[in-house]
Amino acid sequence: MKPLDLAIRLEWAIVALAAVVFYGSTDMSWWLFGLLILAPDLSMSGYLAGPRIGALAYNALHILIVPVLLLLAGHMWGNATAMAVALIWIAHIAIDRALGYGLKLSTSFQDTHLGRIGR
């Protein structure tokens, strides 16, 4: 692995750790965390309709825009549940990036913005 790739993965691992630590400060149940941590991956079912629709569905739940906005809204309105869901979502995305999984290109599930995954 190249030094830059390692640095990027480490950076995302730290983001994941921070999201988990902040989740712990919400006083929400760890059962909720366990229940929702893999929920964004349900978007992979979009690949049943082909790679273009699959990439669109997957990417819609694997970009940071919505969970960061949800986190900000939850903070502004004092809604711990919204903040907790957002932090779980951010942790999921960060773990994916730390493992080398990126946003999908419309050509194939293995083609990502970080490069091709798998063999």
mmCIF file of C-alpha atoms in Angstrom:
data_model
loop_
_atom_site.group_PDB
_atom_site.id
_atom_site.type_symbol
_atom_site.label_atom_id
_atom_site.label_comp_id
_atom_site.label_asym_id
_atom_site.label_seq_id
_atom_site.Cartn_x
_atom_site.Cartn_y
_atom_site.Cartn_z
ATOM 1 C CA MET A 1 0.000 0.000 0.000
ATOM 2 C CA LYS A 2 1.298 3.439 -0.906
ATOM 3 C CA PRO A 3 2.030 5.906 1.930
ATOM 4 C CA LEU A 4 -0.694 8.291 0.716
ATOM 5 C CA ASP A 5 -3.257 5.473 0.580
ATOM 6 C CA LEU A 6 -2.292 4.478 4.109
ATOM 7 C CA ALA A 7 -2.626 8.077 5.316
ATOM 8 C CA ILE A 8 -6.076 8.402 3.750
ATOM 9 C CA ARG A 9 -7.248 5.140 5.306
ATOM 10 C CA LEU A 10 -5.866 6.199 8.687
ATOM 11 C CA GLU A 11 -7.632 9.537 8.387
ATOM 12 C CA TRP A 12 -10.969 7.795 7.755
ATOM 13 C CA ALA A 13 -10.339 5.358 10.615
ATOM 14 C CA ILE A 14 -9.926 8.351 12.937
ATOM 15 C CA VAL A 15 -13.177 9.865 11.614
ATOM 16 C CA ALA A 16 -14.913 6.539 12.347
ATOM 17 C CA LEU A 17 -13.455 6.457 15.853
ATOM 18 C CA ALA A 18 -14.556 10.053 16.485
ATOM 19 C CA ALA A 19 -18.099 9.278 15.287
ATOM 20 C CA VAL A 20 -18.294 6.275 17.623
ATOM 21 C CA VAL A 21 -16.946 8.289 20.572
ATOM 22 C CA PHE A 22 -19.405 11.114 19.930
ATOM 23 C CA TYR A 23 -22.199 8.532 19.561
ATOM 24 C CA GLY A 24 -21.351 7.353 23.066
ATOM 25 C CA SER A 25 -21.938 10.884 24.335
ATOM 26 C CA THR A 26 -25.538 10.901 23.035
ATOM 27 C CA ASP A 27 -26.646 8.405 25.712
ATOM 28 C CA MET A 28 -28.474 6.449 23.018
ATOM 29 C CA SER A 29 -28.575 2.659 23.160
ATOM 30 C CA TRP A 30 -25.707 0.690 21.675
ATOM 31 C CA TRP A 31 -28.420 -1.635 20.347
ATOM 32 C CA LEU A 32 -29.445 1.193 18.010
ATOM 33 C CA PHE A 33 -25.840 1.476 16.849
ATOM 34 C CA GLY A 34 -25.661 -2.262 16.185
ATOM 35 C CA LEU A 35 -28.992 -2.231 14.398
ATOM 36 C CA LEU A 36 -28.187 0.679 12.077
ATOM 37 C CA ILE A 37 -24.440 0.432 11.400
ATOM 38 C CA LEU A 38 -24.964 -1.696 8.272
ATOM 39 C CA ALA A 39 -28.237 -0.075 7.169
ATOM 40 C CA PRO A 40 -26.633 2.060 4.405
ATOM 41 C CA ASP A 41 -25.471 -1.152 2.731
ATOM 42 C CA LEU A 42 -29.095 -2.039 1.988
ATOM 43 C CA SER A 43 -28.633 0.406 -0.899
ATOM 44 C CA MET A 44 -26.622 -2.321 -2.668
ATOM 45 C CA SER A 45 -29.950 -3.872 -3.589
ATOM 46 C CA GLY A 46 -30.118 -1.161 -6.260
ATOM 47 C CA TYR A 47 -27.642 -3.271 -8.233
ATOM 48 C CA LEU A 48 -30.529 -5.641 -8.947
ATOM 49 C CA ALA A 49 -31.660 -2.969 -11.426
ATOM 50 C CA GLY A 50 -28.211 -2.721 -13.031
ATOM 51 C CA PRO A 51 -24.900 -0.972 -12.356
ATOM 52 C CA ARG A 52 -26.106 2.565 -13.145
ATOM 53 C CA ILE A 53 -29.082 2.447 -10.763
ATOM 54 C CA GLY A 54 -27.026 0.471 -8.251
ATOM 55 C CA ALA A 55 -24.263 3.080 -8.177
ATOM 56 C CA LEU A 56 -26.821 5.865 -7.810
ATOM 57 C CA ALA A 57 -28.582 4.107 -4.912
ATOM 58 C CA TYR A 58 -25.321 3.130 -3.193
ATOM 59 C CA ASN A 59 -23.782 6.588 -3.531
ATOM 60 C CA ALA A 60 -26.943 8.296 -2.260
ATOM 61 C CA LEU A 61 -26.406 6.609 1.118
ATOM 62 C CA HIS A 62 -22.602 6.743 1.129
ATOM 63 C CA ILE A 63 -21.919 10.459 0.755
ATOM 64 C CA LEU A 64 -21.427 12.638 3.815
ATOM 65 C CA ILE A 65 -23.742 15.509 2.843
ATOM 66 C CA VAL A 66 -26.983 14.160 4.315
ATOM 67 C CA PRO A 67 -25.617 12.689 7.574
ATOM 68 C CA VAL A 68 -23.564 15.821 8.290
ATOM 69 C CA LEU A 69 -26.631 18.024 7.690
ATOM 70 C CA LEU A 70 -28.673 15.678 9.908
ATOM 71 C CA LEU A 71 -26.012 15.945 12.617
ATOM 72 C CA LEU A 72 -26.068 19.742 12.431
ATOM 73 C CA ALA A 73 -29.867 19.853 12.494
ATOM 74 C CA GLY A 74 -29.988 17.459 15.431
ATOM 75 C CA HIS A 75 -27.475 19.601 17.297
ATOM 76 C CA MET A 76 -29.310 22.854 16.535
ATOM 77 C CA TRP A 77 -32.677 21.463 17.646
ATOM 78 C CA GLY A 78 -31.345 19.416 20.548
ATOM 79 C CA ASN A 79 -32.515 16.154 19.004
ATOM 80 C CA ALA A 80 -30.261 13.375 20.339
ATOM 81 C CA THR A 81 -31.895 10.726 18.140
ATOM 82 C CA ALA A 82 -31.130 12.643 14.946
ATOM 83 C CA MET A 83 -27.567 13.181 16.122
ATOM 84 C CA ALA A 84 -27.173 9.496 17.002
ATOM 85 C CA VAL A 85 -28.477 8.308 13.622
ATOM 86 C CA ALA A 86 -26.197 10.785 11.847
ATOM 87 C CA LEU A 87 -23.161 9.632 13.827
ATOM 88 C CA ILE A 88 -23.901 5.974 13.050
ATOM 89 C CA TRP A 89 -24.229 6.867 9.370
ATOM 90 C CA ILE A 90 -20.972 8.857 9.420
ATOM 91 C CA ALA A 91 -19.216 5.981 11.201
ATOM 92 C CA HIS A 92 -20.428 3.564 8.510
ATOM 93 C CA ILE A 93 -19.152 5.764 5.686
ATOM 94 C CA ALA A 94 -15.829 6.340 7.438
ATOM 95 C CA ILE A 95 -15.335 2.604 8.077
ATOM 96 C CA ASP A 96 -16.034 1.895 4.410
ATOM 97 C CA ARG A 97 -13.465 4.497 3.343
ATOM 98 C CA ALA A 98 -10.917 3.201 5.859
ATOM 99 C CA LEU A 99 -11.332 -0.246 4.316
ATOM 100 C CA GLY A 100 -10.823 1.191 0.826
ATOM 101 C CA TYR A 101 -14.429 1.172 -0.362
ATOM 102 C CA GLY A 102 -15.317 4.310 -2.239
ATOM 103 C CA LEU A 103 -18.250 5.805 -4.052
ATOM 104 C CA LYS A 104 -19.303 3.624 -6.951
ATOM 105 C CA LEU A 105 -18.883 4.388 -10.626
ATOM 106 C CA SER A 106 -21.702 3.389 -12.971
ATOM 107 C CA THR A 107 -19.544 0.804 -14.757
ATOM 108 C CA SER A 108 -19.365 -1.845 -12.020
ATOM 109 C CA PHE A 109 -19.686 -2.310 -8.253
ATOM 110 C CA GLN A 110 -15.926 -2.869 -8.108
ATOM 111 C CA ASP A 111 -15.155 0.480 -9.792
ATOM 112 C CA THR A 112 -14.933 3.251 -7.180
ATOM 113 C CA HIS A 113 -13.607 6.778 -6.892
ATOM 114 C CA LEU A 114 -10.730 5.274 -4.886
ATOM 115 C CA GLY A 115 -9.899 2.734 -7.598
ATOM 116 C CA ARG A 116 -10.966 -0.820 -8.371
ATOM 117 C CA ILE A 117 -11.740 -3.076 -5.394
ATOM 118 C CA GLY A 118 -11.298 -6.825 -5.318
ATOM 119 C CA ARG A 119 -9.194 -8.894 -7.662
#
